[in-house]
XYZ file of C-alpha atoms in Angstrom:
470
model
C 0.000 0.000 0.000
C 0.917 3.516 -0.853
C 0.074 6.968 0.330
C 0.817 10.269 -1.600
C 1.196 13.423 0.896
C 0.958 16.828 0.220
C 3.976 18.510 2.244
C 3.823 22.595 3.428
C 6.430 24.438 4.331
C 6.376 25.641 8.172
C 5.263 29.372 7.678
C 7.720 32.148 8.535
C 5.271 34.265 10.574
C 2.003 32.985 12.547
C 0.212 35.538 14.320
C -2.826 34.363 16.427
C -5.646 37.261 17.688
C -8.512 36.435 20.093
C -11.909 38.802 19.403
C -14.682 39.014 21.686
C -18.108 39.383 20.630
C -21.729 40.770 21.824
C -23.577 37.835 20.084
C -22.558 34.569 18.257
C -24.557 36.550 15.728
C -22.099 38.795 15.233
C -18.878 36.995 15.348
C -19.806 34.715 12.024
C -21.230 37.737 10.372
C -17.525 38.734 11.130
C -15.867 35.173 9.587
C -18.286 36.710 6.421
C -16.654 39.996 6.342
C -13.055 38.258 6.699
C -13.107 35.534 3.994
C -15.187 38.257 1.316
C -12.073 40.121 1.815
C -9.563 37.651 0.232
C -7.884 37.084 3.385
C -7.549 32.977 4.198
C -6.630 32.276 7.576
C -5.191 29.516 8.889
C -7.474 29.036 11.723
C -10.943 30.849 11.893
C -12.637 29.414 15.050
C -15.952 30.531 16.997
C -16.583 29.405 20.504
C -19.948 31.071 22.046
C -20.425 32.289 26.090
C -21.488 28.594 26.748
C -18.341 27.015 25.835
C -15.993 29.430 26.729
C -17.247 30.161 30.234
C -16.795 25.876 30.462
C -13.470 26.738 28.913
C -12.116 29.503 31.308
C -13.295 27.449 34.717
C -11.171 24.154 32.984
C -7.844 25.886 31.945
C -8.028 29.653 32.322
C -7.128 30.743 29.055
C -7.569 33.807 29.287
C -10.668 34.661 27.048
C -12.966 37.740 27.195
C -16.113 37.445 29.061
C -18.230 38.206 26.198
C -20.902 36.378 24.389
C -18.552 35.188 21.753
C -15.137 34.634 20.697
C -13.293 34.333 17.645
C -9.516 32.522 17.366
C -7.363 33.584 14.191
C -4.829 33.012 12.849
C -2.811 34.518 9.969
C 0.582 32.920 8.669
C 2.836 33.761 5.813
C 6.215 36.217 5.509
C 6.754 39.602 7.964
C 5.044 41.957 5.675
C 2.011 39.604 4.529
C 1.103 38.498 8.541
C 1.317 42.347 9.578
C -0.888 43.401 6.395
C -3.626 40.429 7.017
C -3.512 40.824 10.947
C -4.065 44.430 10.687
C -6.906 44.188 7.915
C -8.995 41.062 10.162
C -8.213 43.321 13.601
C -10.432 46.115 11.453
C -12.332 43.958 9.953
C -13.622 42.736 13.726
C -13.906 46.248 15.224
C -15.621 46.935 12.155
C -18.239 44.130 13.110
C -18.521 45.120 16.559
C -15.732 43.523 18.394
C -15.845 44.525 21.851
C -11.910 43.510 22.042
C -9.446 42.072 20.280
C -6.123 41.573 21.002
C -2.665 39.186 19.620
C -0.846 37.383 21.503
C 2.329 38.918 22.088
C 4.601 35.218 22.020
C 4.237 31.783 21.601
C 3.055 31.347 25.469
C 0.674 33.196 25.158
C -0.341 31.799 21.605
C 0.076 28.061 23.291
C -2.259 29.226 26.128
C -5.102 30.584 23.712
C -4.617 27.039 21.898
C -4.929 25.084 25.055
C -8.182 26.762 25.906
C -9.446 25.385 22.515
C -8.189 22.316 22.486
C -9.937 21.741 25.701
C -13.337 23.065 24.912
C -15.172 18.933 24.497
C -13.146 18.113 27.913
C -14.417 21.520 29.522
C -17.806 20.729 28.754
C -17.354 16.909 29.602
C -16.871 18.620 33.245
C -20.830 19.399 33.117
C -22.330 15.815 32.681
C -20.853 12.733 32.144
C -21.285 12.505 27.957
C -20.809 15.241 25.529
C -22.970 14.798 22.036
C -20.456 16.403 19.350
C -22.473 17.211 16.230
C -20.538 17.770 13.059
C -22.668 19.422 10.436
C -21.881 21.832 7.593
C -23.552 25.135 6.115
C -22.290 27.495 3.645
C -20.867 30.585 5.371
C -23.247 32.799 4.794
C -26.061 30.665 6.792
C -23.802 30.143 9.882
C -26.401 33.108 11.995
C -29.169 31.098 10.773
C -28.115 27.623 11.789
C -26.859 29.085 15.338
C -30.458 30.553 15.695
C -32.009 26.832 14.413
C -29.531 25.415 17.215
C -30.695 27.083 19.636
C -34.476 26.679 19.118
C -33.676 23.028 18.618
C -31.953 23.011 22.158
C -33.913 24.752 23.519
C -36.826 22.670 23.039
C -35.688 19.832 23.803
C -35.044 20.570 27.416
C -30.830 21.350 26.836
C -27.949 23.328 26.376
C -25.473 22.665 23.607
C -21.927 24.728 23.632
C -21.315 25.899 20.438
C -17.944 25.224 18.361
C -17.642 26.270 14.651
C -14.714 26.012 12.229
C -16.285 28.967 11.152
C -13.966 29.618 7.762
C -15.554 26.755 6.634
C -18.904 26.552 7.947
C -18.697 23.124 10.140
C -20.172 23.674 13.215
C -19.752 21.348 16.576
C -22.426 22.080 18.899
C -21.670 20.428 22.263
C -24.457 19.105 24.140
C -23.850 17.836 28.052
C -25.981 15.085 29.167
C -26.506 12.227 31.275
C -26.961 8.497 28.565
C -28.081 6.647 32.040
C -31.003 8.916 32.139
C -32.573 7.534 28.789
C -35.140 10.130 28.403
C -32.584 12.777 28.144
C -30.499 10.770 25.761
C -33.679 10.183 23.749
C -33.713 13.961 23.953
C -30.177 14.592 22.396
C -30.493 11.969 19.760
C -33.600 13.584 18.424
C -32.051 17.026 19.080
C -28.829 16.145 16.791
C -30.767 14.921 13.787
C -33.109 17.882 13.788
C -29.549 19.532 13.630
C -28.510 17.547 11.072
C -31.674 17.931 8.852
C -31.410 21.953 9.588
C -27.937 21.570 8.003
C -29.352 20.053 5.245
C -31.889 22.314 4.375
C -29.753 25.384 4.566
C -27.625 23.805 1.492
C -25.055 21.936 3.722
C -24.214 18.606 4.686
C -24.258 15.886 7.596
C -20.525 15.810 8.000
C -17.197 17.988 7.570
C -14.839 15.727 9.182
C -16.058 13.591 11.379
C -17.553 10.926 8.558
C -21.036 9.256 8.569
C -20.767 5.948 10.810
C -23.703 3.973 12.396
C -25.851 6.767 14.511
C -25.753 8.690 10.312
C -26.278 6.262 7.951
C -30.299 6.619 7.215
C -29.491 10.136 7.541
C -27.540 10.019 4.029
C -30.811 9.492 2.287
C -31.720 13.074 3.221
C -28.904 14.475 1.545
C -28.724 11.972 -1.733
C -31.074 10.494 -4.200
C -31.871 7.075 -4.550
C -30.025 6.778 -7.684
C -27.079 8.377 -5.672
C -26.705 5.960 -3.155
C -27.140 3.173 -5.375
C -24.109 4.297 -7.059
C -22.146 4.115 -3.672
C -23.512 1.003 -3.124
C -22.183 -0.255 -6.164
C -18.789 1.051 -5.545
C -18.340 -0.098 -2.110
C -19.377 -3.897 -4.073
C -16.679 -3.195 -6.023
C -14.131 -2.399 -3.916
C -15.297 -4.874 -0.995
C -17.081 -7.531 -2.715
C -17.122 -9.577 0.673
C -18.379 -6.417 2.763
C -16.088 -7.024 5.386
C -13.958 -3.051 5.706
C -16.405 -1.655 8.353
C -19.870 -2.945 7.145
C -22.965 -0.705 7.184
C -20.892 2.432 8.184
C -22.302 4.597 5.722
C -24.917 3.819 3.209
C -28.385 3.470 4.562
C -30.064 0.014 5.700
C -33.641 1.624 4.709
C -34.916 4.983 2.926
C -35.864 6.680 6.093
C -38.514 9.375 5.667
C -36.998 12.677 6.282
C -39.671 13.931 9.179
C -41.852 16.460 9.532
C -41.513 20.113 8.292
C -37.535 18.735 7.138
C -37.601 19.976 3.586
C -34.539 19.459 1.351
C -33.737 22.427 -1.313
C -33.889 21.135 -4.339
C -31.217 21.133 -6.963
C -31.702 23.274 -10.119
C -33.565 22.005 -12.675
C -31.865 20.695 -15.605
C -31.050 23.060 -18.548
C -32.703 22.160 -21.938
C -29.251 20.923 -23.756
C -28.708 18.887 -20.714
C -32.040 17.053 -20.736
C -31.459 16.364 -24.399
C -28.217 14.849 -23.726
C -30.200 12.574 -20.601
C -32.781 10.941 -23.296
C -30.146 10.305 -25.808
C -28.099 8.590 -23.088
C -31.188 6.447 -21.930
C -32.370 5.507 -25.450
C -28.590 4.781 -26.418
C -28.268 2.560 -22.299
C -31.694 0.813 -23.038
C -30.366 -0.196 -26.495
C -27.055 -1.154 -25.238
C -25.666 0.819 -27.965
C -21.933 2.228 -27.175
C -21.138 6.250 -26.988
C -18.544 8.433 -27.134
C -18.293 11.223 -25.214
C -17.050 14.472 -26.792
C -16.874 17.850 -25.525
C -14.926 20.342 -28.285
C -12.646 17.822 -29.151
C -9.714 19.448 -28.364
C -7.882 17.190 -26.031
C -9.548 13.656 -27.369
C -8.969 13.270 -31.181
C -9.907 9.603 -31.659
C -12.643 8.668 -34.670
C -15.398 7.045 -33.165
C -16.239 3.633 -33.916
C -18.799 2.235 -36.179
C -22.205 2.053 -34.524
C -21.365 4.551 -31.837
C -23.188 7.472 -30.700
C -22.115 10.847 -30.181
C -22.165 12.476 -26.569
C -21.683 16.442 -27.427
C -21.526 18.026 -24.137
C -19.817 21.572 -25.787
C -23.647 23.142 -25.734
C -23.900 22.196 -21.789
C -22.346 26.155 -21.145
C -25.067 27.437 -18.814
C -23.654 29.570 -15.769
C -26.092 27.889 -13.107
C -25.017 29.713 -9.659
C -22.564 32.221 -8.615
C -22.691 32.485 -4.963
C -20.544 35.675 -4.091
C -20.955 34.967 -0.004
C -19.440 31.626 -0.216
C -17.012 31.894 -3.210
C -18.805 29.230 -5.111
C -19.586 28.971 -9.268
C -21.833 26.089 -10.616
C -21.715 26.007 -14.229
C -22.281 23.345 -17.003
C -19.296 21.065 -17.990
C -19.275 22.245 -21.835
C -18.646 26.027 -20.164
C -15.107 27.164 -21.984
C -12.377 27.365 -19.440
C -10.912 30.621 -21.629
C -14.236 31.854 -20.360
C -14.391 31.115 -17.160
C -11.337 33.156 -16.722
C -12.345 36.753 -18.209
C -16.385 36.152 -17.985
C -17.156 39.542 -16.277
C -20.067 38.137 -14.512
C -17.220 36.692 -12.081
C -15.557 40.139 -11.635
C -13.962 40.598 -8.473
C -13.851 36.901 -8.028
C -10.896 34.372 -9.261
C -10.523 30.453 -10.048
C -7.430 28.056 -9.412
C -7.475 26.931 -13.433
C -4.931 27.096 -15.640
C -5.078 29.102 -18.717
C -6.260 26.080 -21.588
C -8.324 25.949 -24.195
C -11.402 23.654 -24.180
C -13.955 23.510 -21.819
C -13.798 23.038 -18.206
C -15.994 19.161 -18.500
C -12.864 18.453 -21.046
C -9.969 19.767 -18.668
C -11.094 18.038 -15.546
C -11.965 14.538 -17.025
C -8.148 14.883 -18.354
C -7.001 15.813 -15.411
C -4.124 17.959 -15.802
C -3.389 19.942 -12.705
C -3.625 18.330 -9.039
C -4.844 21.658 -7.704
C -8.318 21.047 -9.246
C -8.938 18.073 -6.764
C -9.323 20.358 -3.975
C -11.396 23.215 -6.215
C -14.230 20.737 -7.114
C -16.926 20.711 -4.850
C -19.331 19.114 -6.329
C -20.912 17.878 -9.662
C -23.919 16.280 -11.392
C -22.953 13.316 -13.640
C -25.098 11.376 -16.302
C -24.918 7.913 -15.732
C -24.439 5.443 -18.831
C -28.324 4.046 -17.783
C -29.631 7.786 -18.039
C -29.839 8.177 -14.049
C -28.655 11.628 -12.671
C -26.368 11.515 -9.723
C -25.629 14.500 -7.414
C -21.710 13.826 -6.268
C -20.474 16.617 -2.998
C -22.378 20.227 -2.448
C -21.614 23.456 -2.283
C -19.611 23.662 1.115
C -15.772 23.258 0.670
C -15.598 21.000 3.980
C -17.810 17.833 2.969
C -17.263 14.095 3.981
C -20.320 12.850 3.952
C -20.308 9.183 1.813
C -17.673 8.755 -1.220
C -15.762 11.468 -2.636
C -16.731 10.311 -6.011
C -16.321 13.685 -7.961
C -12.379 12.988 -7.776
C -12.723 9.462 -9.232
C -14.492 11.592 -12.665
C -10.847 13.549 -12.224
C -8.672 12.112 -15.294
C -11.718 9.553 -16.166
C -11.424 9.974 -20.086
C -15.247 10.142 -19.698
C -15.359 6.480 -19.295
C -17.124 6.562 -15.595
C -20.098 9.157 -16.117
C -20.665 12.321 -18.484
C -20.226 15.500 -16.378
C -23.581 17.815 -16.716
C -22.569 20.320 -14.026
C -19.632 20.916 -11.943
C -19.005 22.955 -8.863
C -16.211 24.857 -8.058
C -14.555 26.900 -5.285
C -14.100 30.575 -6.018
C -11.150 33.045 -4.370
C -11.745 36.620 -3.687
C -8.139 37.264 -4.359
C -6.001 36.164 -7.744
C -4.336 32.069 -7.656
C -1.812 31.116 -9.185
C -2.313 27.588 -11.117
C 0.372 25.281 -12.456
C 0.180 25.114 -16.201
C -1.107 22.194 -17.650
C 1.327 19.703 -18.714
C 1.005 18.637 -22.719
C -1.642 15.907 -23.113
C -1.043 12.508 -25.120
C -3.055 12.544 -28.380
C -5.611 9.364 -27.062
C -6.119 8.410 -23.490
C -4.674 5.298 -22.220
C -6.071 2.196 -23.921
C -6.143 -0.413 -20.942
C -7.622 -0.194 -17.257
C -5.783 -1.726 -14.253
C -7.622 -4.468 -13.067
C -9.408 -2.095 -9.955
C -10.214 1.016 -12.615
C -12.115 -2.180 -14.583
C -14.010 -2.538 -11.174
C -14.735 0.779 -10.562
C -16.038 1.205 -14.649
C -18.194 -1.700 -13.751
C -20.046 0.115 -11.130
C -20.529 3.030 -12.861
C -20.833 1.553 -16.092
C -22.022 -2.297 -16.236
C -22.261 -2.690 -19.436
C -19.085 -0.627 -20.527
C -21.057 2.005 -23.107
C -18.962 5.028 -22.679
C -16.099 5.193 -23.939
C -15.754 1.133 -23.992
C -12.275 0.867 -25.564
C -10.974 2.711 -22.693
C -11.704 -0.820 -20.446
C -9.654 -2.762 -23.574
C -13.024 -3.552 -25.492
C-alpha cells in the first residue's frame, strides 16, 4: 500500500488574535466579512459564552467574558502576517468587536490554543457525555443555523456549547448530558438529527470531518437520491465484494422518511441541452448501444467507432449559480475554461485553473493539474443508464459518503458524463500550475481495480468502452 502526501512548508510568521463578541450573531457575520475580503486564515474558530465560560473554569485561558469569541490566525512572511492581521483586527472592530487583542509570544499563543483544544473536555466537566455534532452550512447561513440550534436546544429541554470552524462553515455544537437517564439521551439523539436535517436544508451537509458511521447512515438518504446511493452502493461492491472493511458504516439500511416540516432544497432544474443529452443517453443505455463522449474535441482526437453514438456536451455552457458569499460557481461542464477566466459576470472573483483551451468538463476529465482536486466541490454526472447523480455540495468542507467527484478527475469520460460541476471561487487572484502537454488518445487499458470501478458506474461498458480494452 501507498500513500501520496501533500507537504507545506512551516510558515515564517504565525500571528494568532482572540476577538470578543456581543452575540454569536455577530462573530460569524464577522468570519463573512473576513473571507469576502480575500484574506484565508489559517485558523478561523468561533466558541460562544457557553463554551468558553466551560473553557475559562477548565484551563483559564484567558478569554474575554463576552458572548462570543473568535480565534485567528494569519501565517505567511513579515510583511504579509502584519498586512492580514491588521486588515482582520479592522475587519472585527468593524463588526462590533468589543476587544481584540494578539498574543504577544508563543506562550501566550500556546495558552489561547490550550483553551481550545480543551473546549469537548471543559464541557465533559458538566455531565458525564458530551454529544459532538458535526454538520456543515455554507458561510453565509452560519447566523441562521446558530439561531435553528438554539431553538432546537432549547426545546428539547438542553444546552449545547457551540464550536464552529467557522472559515468553513462546520459547526460542533456540544451538548452535556446524562446516557443513564434515557429520556434525556432520547432527547439529544432527536435534538442532533433535527440539527442535522437543519444543516441540510440550509444547502449543507451531515458531516465535515467527522464521517457518517452507524448513529448517520439513514441520515444520508436526506442528503442523496436514490439513484445516488445506489451508485455508492455499487462502488463499495466493487471495492469490498465480501463487505467485510467496516460494514454498514455509511450507506443506509432503509430509505428513512426525512420527518416532519424537514424539507430538502432542491437542486436546479436541468437546462434544456442537458435534458437532451439525458434521453439520448437512456435511449442509447436501453439499447445497449456504445457512446462516445465528446466535448470540443480538443484534447480527445480519436474517430469514433462504427455504430457509436455521439455524446456532445460543448452546448452544456449554462452559468447555473454564482454564490458571491461563499465563493462558489456552478456552471455546465461544456462552459469554456478561456471563459471562465475573463467572464465579467465573475468580476472581483478568481478560479485556481490554468489558462487552456477547451472547456472546463474536457480539462477536468483529463485531469491535468492536481490543484483542481481540492477546487471541485461538487458535480452532477449522467450515468451510462440515463440516471442523474448528485456527487459533494456546495460547502468546501464535505465528507459525507464517497468522494466520487475525484474518481471523474482524469476519467477519459469512461465513468459518467459531467452535466454540471461545482467549483470553489477566491476573492483574491491564484496562481495555477500550467497544464502539462496531453497525449493525443487516453490510455487504452484499465488496471484491473479502474475495470471494477467502470463496472459500477458503467455495467455494461457504453462510454467510452475501448478505454476498459473492449
Amino acid at each position: 500500500m501507498k500513500a501520496w502526501l501533500r507537504l507545506l512548508k512551516q510558515p515564517r510568521q504565525i500571528r494568532t488574535l482572540l476577538a470578543g463578541f456581543p452575540s454569536i450573531d455577530a462573530a460569524v457575520e464577522c468570519v463573512s466579512a473576513i473571507v469576502a475580503r480575500g484574506i484565508v486564515p489559517r485558523v478561523l474558530e468561533a466558541l460562544d459564552k457557553t463554551t468558553v465560560d466551560s473553557v475559562e473554569a477548565y484551563v483559564h485561558a484567558g478569554y474575554p467574558k463576552t458572548e462570543a469569541v473568535l480565534l485567528i490566525e494569519v501565517d505567511g512572511d513579515a510583511a504579509e502576517v502584519e498586512s492580514e492581521a491588521a486588515s482582520v483586527e479592522r475587519l472585527c472592530r468593524e463588526g462590533g468587536a468589543l476587544e481584540v487583542r494578539a498574543a504577544l509570544d508563543a506562550a501566550q499563543r500556546d495558552k489561547l490554543w490550550e483553551g481550545r483544544r480543551g473546549a469537548y473536555a471543559a464541557m465533559a466537566r458538566l455531565a458525564p457525555n458530551v454529544c459532538v455534532e458535526d454538520g456543515v452550512v455554507p458561510r453565509d447561513k452560519l447566523p441562521e443555523i446558530v439561531r435553528r440550534i438554539k431553538a432546537i436546544t432549547a426545546k428539547h429541554g438542553l444546552i449545547a456549547g457551540l464550536l464552529f470552524h467557522a472559515g468553513d462553515g462546520n459547526i460542533h455544537p456540544n451538548i452535556a448530558y446524562d446516557e443513564r437517564d434515557a429520556a434525556q439521551t432520547r432527547r439529544v439523539r432527536e435534538a442532533g438529527h433535527e440539527i442535522l436535517q437543519a444543516c441540510v436544508e440550509l444547502g449543507g451537509s451531515l458531516s465535515g470531518e467527522h464521517g457518517i458511521g452507524l448513529d448517520k447512515r439513514e441520515a444520508m438518504a436526506w442528503l442523496f437520491s436514490p439513484q445516488t446511493l445506489n451508485l455508492f452502493r455499487r462502488l463499495k461492491a466493487a471495492l469490498d465484494a465480501r463487505g467485510i472493511a467496516n460494514p454498514d458504516k455509511i450507506l443506509p439500511l432503509s430509505q428513512q422518511k426525512q420527518g416532519p416540516g424537514f424539507i430538502k432544497p432542491p437542486l436546479p432544474e436541468l437546462s434544456a441541452q442537458a435534458r437532451r443529452l439525458v434521453a439520448q443517453v437512456s435511449g442509447c443505455g436501453q439499447a445497449k448501444k456504445p457512446m462516445l463522449v465528446r466535448g470540443s474535441s480538443s484534447r480527445l482526437s480519436r474517430e469514433a467507432p462504427p455504430d457509436t453514438a455521439i455524446l456532445e456536451t460543448a452546448g452544456l455552457n449554462g452559468l447555473i449559480d454564482l454564490d458571491a458569499k461563499n465563493l462558489t460557481l456552478t456552471v455546465e461542464a461544456g462552459y469554456s475554461v478561456h471563459a471562465l477566466h475573463h467572464d465579467p459576470s465573475r468580476r472581483g472573483f478568481f478560479l485556481r485553473l490554468p489558462e487552456t483551451g477547451g472547456t472546463l468538463g474536457g480539462l477536468l476529465a483529463t485531469k491535468p493539474v492536481a490543484s483542481l482536486r481540492d477546487d471541485v466541490l461538487g458535480m452532477r454526472v449522467l450515468l451510462a443508464d440515463g440516471e442523474v447523480c448528485e456527487l459533494g455540495g456546495k460547502v468546501v468542507k464535505n465528507v459525507a459518503g464517497y468522494d466520487v467527484s475525484r474518481l471523474l478527475l482524469g476519467s477519459w469520460g469512461g465513468l459518467a458524463v459531467i452535466l454540471e460541476v461545482t467549483l470553489k471561487m477566491y476573492a483574491a487572484p491564484q496562481k495555477a500550475k500550467a497544464a502539462a502537454p496531453l497525449a493525443a488518445a487516453p490510455p487504452p487499458v484499465y488496471s484491473p481495480w479502474a475495470r471494477r470501478i467502470k463496472a459500477a458506474f458503467d455495467p455494461h461498458n457504453l462510454l467510452n468502452p475501448w478505454l476498459a480494452g473492449s
